[in-house]
Short mmCIF file of C-alpha atoms in Angstrom, two decimals:
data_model
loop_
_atom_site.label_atom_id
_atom_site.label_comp_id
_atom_site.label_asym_id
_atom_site.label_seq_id
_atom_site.Cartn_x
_atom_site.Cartn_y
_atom_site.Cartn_z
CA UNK A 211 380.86 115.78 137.92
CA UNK A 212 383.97 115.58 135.49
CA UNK A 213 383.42 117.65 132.13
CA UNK A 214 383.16 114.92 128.98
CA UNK A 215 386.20 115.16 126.69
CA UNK A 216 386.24 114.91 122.82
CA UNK A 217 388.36 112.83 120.71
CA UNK A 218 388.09 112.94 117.05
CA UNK A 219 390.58 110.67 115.00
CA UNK A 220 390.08 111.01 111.29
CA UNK A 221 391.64 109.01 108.75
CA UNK A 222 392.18 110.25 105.43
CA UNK A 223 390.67 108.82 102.35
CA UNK A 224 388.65 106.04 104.01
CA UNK A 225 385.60 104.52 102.00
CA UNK A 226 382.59 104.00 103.70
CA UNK A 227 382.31 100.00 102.06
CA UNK A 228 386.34 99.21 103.66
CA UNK A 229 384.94 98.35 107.31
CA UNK A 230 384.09 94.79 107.83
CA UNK A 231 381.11 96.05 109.72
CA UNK A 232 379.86 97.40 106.65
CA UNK A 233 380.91 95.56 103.58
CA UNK A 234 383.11 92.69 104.63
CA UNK A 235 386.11 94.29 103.14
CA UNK A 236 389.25 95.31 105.52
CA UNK A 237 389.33 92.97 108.65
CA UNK A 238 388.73 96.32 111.43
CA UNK A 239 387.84 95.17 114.71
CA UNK A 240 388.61 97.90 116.95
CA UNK A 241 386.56 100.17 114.71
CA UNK A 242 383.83 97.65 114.50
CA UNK A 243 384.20 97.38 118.60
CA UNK A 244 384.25 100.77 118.84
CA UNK A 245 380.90 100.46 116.74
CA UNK A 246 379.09 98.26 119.03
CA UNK A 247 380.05 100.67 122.02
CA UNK A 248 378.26 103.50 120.63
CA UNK A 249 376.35 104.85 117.38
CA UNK A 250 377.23 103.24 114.19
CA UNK A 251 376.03 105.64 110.52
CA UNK A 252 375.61 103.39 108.27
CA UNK A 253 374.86 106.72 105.11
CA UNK A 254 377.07 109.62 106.47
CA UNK A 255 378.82 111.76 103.46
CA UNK A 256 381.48 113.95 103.30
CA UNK A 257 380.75 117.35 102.14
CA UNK A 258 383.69 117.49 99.62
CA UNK A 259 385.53 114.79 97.17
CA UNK A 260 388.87 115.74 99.09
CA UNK A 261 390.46 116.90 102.07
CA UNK A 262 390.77 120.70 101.36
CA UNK A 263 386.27 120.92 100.95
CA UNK A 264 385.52 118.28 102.94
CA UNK A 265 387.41 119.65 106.38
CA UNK A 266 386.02 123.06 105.78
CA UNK A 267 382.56 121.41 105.97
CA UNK A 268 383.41 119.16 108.80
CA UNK A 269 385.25 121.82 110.87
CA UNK A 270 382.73 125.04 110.34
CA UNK A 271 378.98 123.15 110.22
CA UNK A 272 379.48 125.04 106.41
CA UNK A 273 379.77 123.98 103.35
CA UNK A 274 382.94 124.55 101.43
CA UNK A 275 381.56 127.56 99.19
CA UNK A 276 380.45 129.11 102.08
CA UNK A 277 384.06 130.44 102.67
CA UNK A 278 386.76 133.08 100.16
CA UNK A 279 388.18 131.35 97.23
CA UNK A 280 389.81 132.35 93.85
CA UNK A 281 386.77 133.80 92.50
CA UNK A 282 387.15 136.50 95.54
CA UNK A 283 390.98 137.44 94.74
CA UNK A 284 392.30 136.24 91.63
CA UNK A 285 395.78 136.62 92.56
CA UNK A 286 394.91 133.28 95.11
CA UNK A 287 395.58 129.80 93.60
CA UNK A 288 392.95 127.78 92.51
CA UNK A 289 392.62 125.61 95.01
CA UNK A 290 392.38 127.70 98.12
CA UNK A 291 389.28 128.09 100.69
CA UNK A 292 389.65 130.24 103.85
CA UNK A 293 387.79 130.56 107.23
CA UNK A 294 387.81 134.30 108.36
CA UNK A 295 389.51 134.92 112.04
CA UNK A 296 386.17 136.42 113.33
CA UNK A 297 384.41 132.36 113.36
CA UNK A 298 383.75 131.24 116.87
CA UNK A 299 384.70 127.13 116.16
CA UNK A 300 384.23 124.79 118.63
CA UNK A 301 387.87 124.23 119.43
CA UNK A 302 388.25 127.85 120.55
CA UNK A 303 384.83 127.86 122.46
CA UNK A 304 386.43 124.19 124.19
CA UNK A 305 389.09 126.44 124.53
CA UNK A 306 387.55 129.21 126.80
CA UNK A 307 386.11 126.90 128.82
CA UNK A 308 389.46 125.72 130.19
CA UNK A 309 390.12 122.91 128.09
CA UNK A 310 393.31 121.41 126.51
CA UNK A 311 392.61 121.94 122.44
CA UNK A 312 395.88 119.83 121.32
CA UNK A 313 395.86 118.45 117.53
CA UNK A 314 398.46 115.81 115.96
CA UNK A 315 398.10 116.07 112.42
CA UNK A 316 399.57 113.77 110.02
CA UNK A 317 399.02 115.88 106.58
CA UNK A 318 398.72 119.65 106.48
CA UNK A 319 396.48 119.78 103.60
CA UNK A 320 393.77 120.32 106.24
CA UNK A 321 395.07 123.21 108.18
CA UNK A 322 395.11 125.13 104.97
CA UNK A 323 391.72 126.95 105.06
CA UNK A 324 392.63 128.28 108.64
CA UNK A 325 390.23 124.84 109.79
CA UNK A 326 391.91 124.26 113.05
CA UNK A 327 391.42 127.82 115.00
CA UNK A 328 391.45 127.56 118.64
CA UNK A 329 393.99 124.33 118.38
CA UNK A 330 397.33 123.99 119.43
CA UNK A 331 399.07 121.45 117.53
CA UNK A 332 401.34 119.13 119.06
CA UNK A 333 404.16 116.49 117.55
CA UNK A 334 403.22 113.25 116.10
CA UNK A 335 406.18 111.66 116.45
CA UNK A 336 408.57 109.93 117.02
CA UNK A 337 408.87 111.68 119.99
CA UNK A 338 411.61 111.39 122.69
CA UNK A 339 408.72 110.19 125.43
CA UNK A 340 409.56 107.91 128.47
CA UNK A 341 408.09 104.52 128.16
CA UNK A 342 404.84 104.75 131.15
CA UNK A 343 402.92 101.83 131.06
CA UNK A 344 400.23 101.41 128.42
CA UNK A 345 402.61 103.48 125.85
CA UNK A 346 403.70 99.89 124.89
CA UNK A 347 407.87 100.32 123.76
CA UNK A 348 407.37 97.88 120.42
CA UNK A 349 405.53 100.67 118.88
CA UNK A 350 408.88 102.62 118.73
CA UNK A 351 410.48 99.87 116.85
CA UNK A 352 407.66 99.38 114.40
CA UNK A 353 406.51 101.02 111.35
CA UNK A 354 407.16 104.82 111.51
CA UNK A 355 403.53 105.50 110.75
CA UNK A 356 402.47 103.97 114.03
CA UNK A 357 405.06 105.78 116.22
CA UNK A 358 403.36 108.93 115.08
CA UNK A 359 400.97 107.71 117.08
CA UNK A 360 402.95 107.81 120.24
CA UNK A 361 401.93 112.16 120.49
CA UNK A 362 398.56 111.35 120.99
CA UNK A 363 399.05 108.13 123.06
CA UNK A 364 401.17 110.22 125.99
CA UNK A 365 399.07 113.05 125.84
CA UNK A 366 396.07 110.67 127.38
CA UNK A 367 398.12 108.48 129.48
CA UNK A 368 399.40 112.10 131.10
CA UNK A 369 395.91 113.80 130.38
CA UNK A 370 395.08 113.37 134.26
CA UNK A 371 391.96 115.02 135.14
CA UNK A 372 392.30 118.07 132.60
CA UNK A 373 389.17 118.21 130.73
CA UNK A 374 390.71 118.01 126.65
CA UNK A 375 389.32 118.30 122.94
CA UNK A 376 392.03 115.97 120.62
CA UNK A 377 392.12 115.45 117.23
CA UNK A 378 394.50 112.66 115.67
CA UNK A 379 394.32 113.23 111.83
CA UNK A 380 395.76 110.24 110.39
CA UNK A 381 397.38 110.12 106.34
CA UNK A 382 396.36 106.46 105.91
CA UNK A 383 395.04 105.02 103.63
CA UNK A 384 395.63 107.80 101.29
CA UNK A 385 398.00 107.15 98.74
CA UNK A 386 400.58 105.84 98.09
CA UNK A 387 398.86 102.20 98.69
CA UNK A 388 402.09 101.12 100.87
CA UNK A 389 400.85 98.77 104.11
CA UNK A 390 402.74 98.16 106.85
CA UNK A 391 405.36 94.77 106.09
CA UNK A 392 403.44 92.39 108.78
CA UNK A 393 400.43 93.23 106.91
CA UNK A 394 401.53 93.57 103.31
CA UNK A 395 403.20 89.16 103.89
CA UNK A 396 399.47 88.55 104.66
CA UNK A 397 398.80 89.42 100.71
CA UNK A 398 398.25 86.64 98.39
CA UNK A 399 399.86 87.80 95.20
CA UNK A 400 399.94 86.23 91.76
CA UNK A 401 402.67 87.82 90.26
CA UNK A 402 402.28 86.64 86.87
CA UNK A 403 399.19 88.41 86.61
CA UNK A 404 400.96 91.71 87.47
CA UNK A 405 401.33 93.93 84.30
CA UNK A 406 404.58 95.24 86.52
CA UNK A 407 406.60 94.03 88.94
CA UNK A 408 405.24 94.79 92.76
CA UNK A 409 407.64 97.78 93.47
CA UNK A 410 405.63 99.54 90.42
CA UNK A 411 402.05 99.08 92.13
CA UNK A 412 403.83 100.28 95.55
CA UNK A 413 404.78 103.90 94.13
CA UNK A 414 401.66 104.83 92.66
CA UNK A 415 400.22 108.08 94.13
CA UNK A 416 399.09 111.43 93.31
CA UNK A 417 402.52 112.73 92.38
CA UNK A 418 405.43 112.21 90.31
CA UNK A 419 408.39 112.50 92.42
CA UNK A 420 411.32 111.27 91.55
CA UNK A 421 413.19 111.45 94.33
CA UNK A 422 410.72 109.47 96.44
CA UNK A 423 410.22 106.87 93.88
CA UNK A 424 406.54 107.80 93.45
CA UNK A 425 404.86 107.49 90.04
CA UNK A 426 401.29 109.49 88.86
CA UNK A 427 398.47 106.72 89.16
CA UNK A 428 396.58 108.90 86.67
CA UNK A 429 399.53 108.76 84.31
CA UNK A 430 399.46 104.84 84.31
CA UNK A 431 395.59 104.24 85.06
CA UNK A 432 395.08 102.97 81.40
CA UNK A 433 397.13 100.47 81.28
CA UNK A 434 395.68 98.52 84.45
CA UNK A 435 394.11 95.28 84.29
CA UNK A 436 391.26 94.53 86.12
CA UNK A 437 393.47 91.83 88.12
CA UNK A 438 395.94 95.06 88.70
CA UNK A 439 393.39 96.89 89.90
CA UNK A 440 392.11 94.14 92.23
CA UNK A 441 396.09 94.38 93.97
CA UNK A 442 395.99 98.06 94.54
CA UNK A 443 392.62 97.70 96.11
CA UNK A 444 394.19 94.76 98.74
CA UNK A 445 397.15 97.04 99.13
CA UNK A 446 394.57 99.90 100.05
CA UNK A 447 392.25 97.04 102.35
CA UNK A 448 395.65 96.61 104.08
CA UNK A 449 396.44 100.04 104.67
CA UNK A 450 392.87 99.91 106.05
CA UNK A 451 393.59 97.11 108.85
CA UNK A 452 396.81 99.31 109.84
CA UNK A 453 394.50 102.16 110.64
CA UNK A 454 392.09 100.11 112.76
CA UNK A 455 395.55 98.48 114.61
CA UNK A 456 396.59 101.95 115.25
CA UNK A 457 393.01 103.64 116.96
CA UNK A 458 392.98 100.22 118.61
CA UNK A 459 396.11 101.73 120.33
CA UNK A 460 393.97 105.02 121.20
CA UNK A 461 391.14 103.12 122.51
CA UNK A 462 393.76 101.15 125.15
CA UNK A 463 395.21 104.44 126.26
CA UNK A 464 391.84 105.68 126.82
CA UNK A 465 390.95 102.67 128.97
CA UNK A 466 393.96 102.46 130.63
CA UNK A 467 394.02 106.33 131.76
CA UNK A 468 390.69 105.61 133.04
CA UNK A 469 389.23 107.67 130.52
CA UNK A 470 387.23 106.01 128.16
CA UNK A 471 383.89 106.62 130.25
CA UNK A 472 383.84 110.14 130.04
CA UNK A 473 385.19 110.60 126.71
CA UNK A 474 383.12 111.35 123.57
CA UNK A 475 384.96 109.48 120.80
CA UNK A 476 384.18 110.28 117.51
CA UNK A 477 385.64 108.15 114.11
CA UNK A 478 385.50 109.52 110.57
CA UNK A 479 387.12 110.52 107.20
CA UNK A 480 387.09 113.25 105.09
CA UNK A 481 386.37 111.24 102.00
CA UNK A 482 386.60 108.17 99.64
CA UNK A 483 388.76 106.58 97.48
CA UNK A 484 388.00 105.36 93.88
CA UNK A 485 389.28 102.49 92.05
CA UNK A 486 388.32 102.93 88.18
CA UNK A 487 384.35 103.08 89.48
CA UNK A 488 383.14 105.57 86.94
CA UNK A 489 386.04 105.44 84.92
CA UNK A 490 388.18 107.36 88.43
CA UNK A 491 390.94 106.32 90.61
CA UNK A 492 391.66 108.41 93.49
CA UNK A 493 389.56 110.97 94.80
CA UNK A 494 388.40 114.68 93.86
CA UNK A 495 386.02 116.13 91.43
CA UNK A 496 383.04 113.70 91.39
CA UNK A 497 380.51 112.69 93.80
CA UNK A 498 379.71 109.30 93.44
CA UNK A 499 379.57 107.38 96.46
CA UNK A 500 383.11 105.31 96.57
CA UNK A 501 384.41 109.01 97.00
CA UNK A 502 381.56 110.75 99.31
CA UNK A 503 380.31 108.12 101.45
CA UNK A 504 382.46 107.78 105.20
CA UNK A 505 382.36 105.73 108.00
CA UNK A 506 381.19 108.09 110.87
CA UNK A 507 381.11 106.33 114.52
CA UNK A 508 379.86 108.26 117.55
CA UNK A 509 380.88 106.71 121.24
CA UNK A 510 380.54 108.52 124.90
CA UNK A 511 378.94 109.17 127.99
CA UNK A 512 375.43 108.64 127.74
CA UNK A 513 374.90 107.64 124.23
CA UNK A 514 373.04 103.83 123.24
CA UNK A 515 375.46 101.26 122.98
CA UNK A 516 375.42 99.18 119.67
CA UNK A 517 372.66 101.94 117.70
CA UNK A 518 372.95 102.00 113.96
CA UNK A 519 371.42 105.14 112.21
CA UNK A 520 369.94 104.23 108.57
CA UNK A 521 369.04 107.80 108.15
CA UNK A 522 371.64 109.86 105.95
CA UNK A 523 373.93 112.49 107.76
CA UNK A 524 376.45 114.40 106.72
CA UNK A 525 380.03 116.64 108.13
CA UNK A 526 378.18 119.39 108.19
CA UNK A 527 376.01 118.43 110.63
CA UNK A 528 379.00 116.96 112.78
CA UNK A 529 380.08 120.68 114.45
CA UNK A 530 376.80 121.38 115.38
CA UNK A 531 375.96 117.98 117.18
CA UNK A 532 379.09 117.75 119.17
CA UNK A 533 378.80 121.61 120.25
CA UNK A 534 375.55 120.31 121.75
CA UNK A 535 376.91 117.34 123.33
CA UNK A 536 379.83 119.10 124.76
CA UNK A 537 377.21 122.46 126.24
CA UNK A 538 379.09 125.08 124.41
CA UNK A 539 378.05 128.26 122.50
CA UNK A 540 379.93 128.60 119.26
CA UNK A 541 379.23 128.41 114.91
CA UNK A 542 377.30 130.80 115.10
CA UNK A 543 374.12 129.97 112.63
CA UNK A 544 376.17 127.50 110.41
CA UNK A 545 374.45 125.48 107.61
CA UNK A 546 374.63 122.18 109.06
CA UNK A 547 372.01 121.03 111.96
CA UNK A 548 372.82 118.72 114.87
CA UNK A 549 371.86 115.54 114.83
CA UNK A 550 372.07 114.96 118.82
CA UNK A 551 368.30 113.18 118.73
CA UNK A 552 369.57 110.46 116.42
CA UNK A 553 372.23 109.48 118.42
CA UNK A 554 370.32 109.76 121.44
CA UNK A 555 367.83 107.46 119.13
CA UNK A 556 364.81 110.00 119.39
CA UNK A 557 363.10 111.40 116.81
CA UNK A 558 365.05 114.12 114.37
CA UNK A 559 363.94 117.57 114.23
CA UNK A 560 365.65 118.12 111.22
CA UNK A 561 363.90 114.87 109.60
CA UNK A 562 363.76 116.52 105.71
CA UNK A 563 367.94 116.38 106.19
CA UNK A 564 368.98 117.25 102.72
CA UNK A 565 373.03 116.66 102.22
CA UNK A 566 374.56 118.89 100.02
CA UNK A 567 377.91 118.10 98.51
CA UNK A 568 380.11 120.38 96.72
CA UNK A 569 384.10 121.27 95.95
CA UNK A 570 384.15 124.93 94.75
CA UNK A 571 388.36 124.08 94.11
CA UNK A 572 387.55 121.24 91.03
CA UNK A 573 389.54 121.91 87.78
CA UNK A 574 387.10 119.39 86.38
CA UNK A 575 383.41 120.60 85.50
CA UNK A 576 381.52 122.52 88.39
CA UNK A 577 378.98 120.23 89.54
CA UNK A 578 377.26 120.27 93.06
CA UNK A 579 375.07 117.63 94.15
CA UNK A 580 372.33 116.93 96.40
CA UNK A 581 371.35 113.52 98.84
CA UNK A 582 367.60 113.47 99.56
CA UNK A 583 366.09 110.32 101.05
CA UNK A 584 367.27 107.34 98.60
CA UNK A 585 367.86 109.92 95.60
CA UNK A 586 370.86 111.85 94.63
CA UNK A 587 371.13 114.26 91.80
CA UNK A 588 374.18 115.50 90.52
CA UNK A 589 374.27 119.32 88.70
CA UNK A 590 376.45 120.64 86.58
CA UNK A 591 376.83 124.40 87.02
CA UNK A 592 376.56 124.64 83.20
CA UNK A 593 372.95 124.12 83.84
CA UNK A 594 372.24 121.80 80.88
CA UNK A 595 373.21 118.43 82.41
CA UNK A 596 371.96 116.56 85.43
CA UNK A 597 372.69 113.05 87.02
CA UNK A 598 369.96 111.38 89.49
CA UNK A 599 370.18 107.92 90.73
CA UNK A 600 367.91 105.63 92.64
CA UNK A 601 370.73 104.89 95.87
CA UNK A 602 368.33 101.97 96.96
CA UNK A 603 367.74 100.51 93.75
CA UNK A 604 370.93 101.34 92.25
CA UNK A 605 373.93 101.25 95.09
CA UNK A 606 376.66 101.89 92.15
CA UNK A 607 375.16 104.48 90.72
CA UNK A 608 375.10 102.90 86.88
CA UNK A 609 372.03 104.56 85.77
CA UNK A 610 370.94 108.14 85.30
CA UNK A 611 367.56 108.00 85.69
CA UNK A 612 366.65 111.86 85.63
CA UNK A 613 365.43 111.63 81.93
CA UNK A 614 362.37 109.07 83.85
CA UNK A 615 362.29 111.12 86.92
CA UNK A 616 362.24 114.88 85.26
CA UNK A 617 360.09 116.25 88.07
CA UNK A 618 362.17 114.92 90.71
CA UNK A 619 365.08 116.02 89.31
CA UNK A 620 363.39 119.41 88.71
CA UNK A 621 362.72 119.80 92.29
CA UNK A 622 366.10 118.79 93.39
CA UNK A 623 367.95 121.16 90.85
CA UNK A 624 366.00 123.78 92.23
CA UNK A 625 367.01 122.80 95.54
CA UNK A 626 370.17 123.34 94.61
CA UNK A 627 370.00 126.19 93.50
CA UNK A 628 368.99 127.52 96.58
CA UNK A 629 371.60 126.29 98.28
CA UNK A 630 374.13 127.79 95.89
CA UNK A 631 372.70 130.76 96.73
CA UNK A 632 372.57 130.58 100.35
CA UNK A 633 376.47 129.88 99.91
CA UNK A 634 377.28 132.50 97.85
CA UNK A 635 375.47 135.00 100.27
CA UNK A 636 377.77 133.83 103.02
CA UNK A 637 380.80 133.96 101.01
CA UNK A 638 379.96 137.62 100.18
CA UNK A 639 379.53 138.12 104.09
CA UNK A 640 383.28 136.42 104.82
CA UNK A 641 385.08 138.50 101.91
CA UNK A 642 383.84 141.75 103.51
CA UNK A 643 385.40 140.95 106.72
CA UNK A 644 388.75 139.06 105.77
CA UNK A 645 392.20 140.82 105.63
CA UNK A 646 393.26 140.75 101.87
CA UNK A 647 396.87 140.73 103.13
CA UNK A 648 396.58 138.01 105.28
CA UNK A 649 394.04 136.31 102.67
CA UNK A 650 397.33 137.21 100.34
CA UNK A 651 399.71 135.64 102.01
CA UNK A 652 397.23 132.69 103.31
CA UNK A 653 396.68 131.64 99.39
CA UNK A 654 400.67 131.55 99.03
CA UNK A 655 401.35 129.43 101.98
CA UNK A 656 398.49 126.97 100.82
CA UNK A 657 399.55 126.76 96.86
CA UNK A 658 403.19 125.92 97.86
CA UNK A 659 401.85 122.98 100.08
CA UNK A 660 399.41 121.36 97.50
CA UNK A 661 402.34 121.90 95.01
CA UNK A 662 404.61 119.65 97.05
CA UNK A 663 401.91 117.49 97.82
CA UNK A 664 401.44 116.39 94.08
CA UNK A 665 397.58 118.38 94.10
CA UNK A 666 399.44 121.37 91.65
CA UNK A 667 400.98 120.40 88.48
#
């Protein structure tokens, strides 16, 4: 019988509410298709507020403290995480087994921490490919974001019967808000009600970079009206629909190469995006849900067609569930537990799952926080502050109820706690076995990139 492959497409900064299958929002039918075919989570979180925490977590079955950062060599920028050699990830134990481990990534924040060991990555695009049939040729003439597509795309249609782990890490809909043209005429646009003309609204990112034509959202976020605010959350919805066109594209090259029956295929994103909810745009530093909460969509051989999970999950689980579904050894004893029974739809042996959420790199206030049932509390590292909200009773999180709830909160804080600990005792354990000179030279290589990439002042 042929091995099962593994196809993971992520897609940065994608809110959990943007699916229409969740919130009526972006109009995603492939992903909502893709939904129906296998096993929809309708509370998974991200580990981390941003890419650099949240793909440690979602890469390692750790959490993001678990691994080196400043605090271990101060001579490393701030933002900096890094997975020692010596980790056994499921890409290298795929790997040994005689599989293809091929990645096309479309941002290299990612990569940073050392995340993708075992992986050899591969060109997006545009690539010089021969038209075959299913690589259809109007992608080459369309927006350049979808012809980065066409790496991943040839690699099935020639994938044969070579058993393969792929991962298609996709920029959209990260900032800048810019949608594809045949999506962006679908807009309805007052302009009147603009505070700036449309070009403004179309530049506004993390960075200020001249030469691109890109402008600091942060810089301007005061001076948005709500009816502002409203257009760069279409423009994002739009960017949204582009991504569910383009893994529409995967899903036909899977079915086409006769592969989509013994192919695990697994959707996510590393995080949110905010749009002034708790007085943020973007994403990083905070862990309210607009920036925490991710779609997460399981599909495969032998999983229930059309199963949606209430219970909460989170990327730190997501290592250790598809290392059982593909039969490999690897992780070692990581943090995270698979969640295999759920998607199976049996019972959960880890049913107390408690989803801990944290970004050791945040210039703002340290704060960790902690999902438990319907309850999250929020802690800052300070000690003297905490934030708990009632998720069922409260979905936007607009009141801190921990002053009514102090044993709760108690509890949870203490849970916390323990947790930092754990961390902190496997952090020790990676800096005694990490090279300082390639640690040295692995915090220069990272600062430069999140420099250029607007994440470094």
């Amino acid at each position: 019988m042929p091995r099962p492959n593994l196809l993971i497409v992520v897609s940065d900064t994608l809110r959990a509410d943007a699916l229409d299958c969740t919130d009526d929002a972006a109009r995603t039918p492939q992903l909502c298709g893709l939904a129906e075919r296998g096993v929809f989570f309708e509370r998974a979180y991200s580990n981390g507020p941003w890419t650099l925490p949240s793909s440690v977590s979602m890469f390692t079955g750790n959490v993001a403290s678990a691994y080196l950062q400043r605090a271990d060599a101060p001579e490393l920028p701030d933002d900096f995480l890094y997975i020692a050699d010596r980790e056994l990830l499921l890409a290298e134990a795929l790997a040994a087994e005689g599989y293809d481990v091929v990645s096309f990534l479309e941002t290299s924040i990612a990569a940073e921490p050392n995340t993708f060991q075992g992986f050899t990555q591969r060109e997006t695009g545009p690539p010089n490919y021969p038209v075959r049939e299913g690589l259809l040729p109007e992608l080459r003439q369309s927006d350049p974001r979808y012809r980065q597509m066409l790496g991943l795309l040839h690699y099935l249609l020639v994938a044969g019967d070579r058993s393969f782990f792929a991962l298609q890490w996709i920029h959209d809909p990260h900032a800048v808000y810019l949608p594809p043209q045949h999506l962006f005429e679908q807009l309805t646009i007052d302009a009147s009600r603009l505070t700036y003309p449309i070009p403004h609204y179309l530049s506004l990112g993390h960075q200020e970079d001249a030469d691109r034509g890109y402008r600091k959202l942060r810089d301007h976020q005061q001076e948005l009206s709500e009816y502002d605010v409203e257009f760069l959350e279409a423009l994002y919805l739009k960017e949204v629909e582009s991504v569910d066109e383009r893994v529409g594209y995967v899903l036909d090259a899977l079915e086409r190469s006769g592969l989509a029956e013994r192919t695990f295929v697994v959707f996510t994103s590393d995080h949110g995006e905010a749009f002034g909810e708790h007085g943020h745009f973007l994403h990083g530093g905070v862990f309210y849900e607009e920036l925490v909460r991710v779609p997460l969509i399981i599909a495969g051989p032998g999983l229930p067609r059309g199963r949606r999970v209430e219970q909460a999950v989170s990327h730190v689980d997501l290592m250790p569930t598809l290392r059982d579904l593909m039969g490999v050894e690897c992780l070692g004893d990581p943090q995270g537990a698979s969640f295999e029974a759920l998607l199976r739809g049996e019972r959960d042996p880890a049913a107390a799952r408690r989803q801990y959420l944290v970004d050791p790199t945040s210039r703002l206030e340290q704060r960790d926080a902690l999902v438990e049932g319907g309850w999250k509390l929020i802690a800052f590292r300070d000690g003297r502050r905490l934030e708990l909200y009632d998720l069922r009773g409260d979905p936007g999180e607009r009141h801190d109820v921990a002053a009514a709830h102090p044993e709760l909160a108690a509890r949870m804080q203490a849970e916390i706690a323990r947790l930092r600990t754990d961390s902190e005792l496997r952090r020790e354990r990676n800096r005694q076995l990490t090279n300082e000179d390639q640690l040295r030279r692995a915090g220069e290589e990272t600062r430069a990139h999140l420099r250029a990439l607007g994440y470094l002042d």
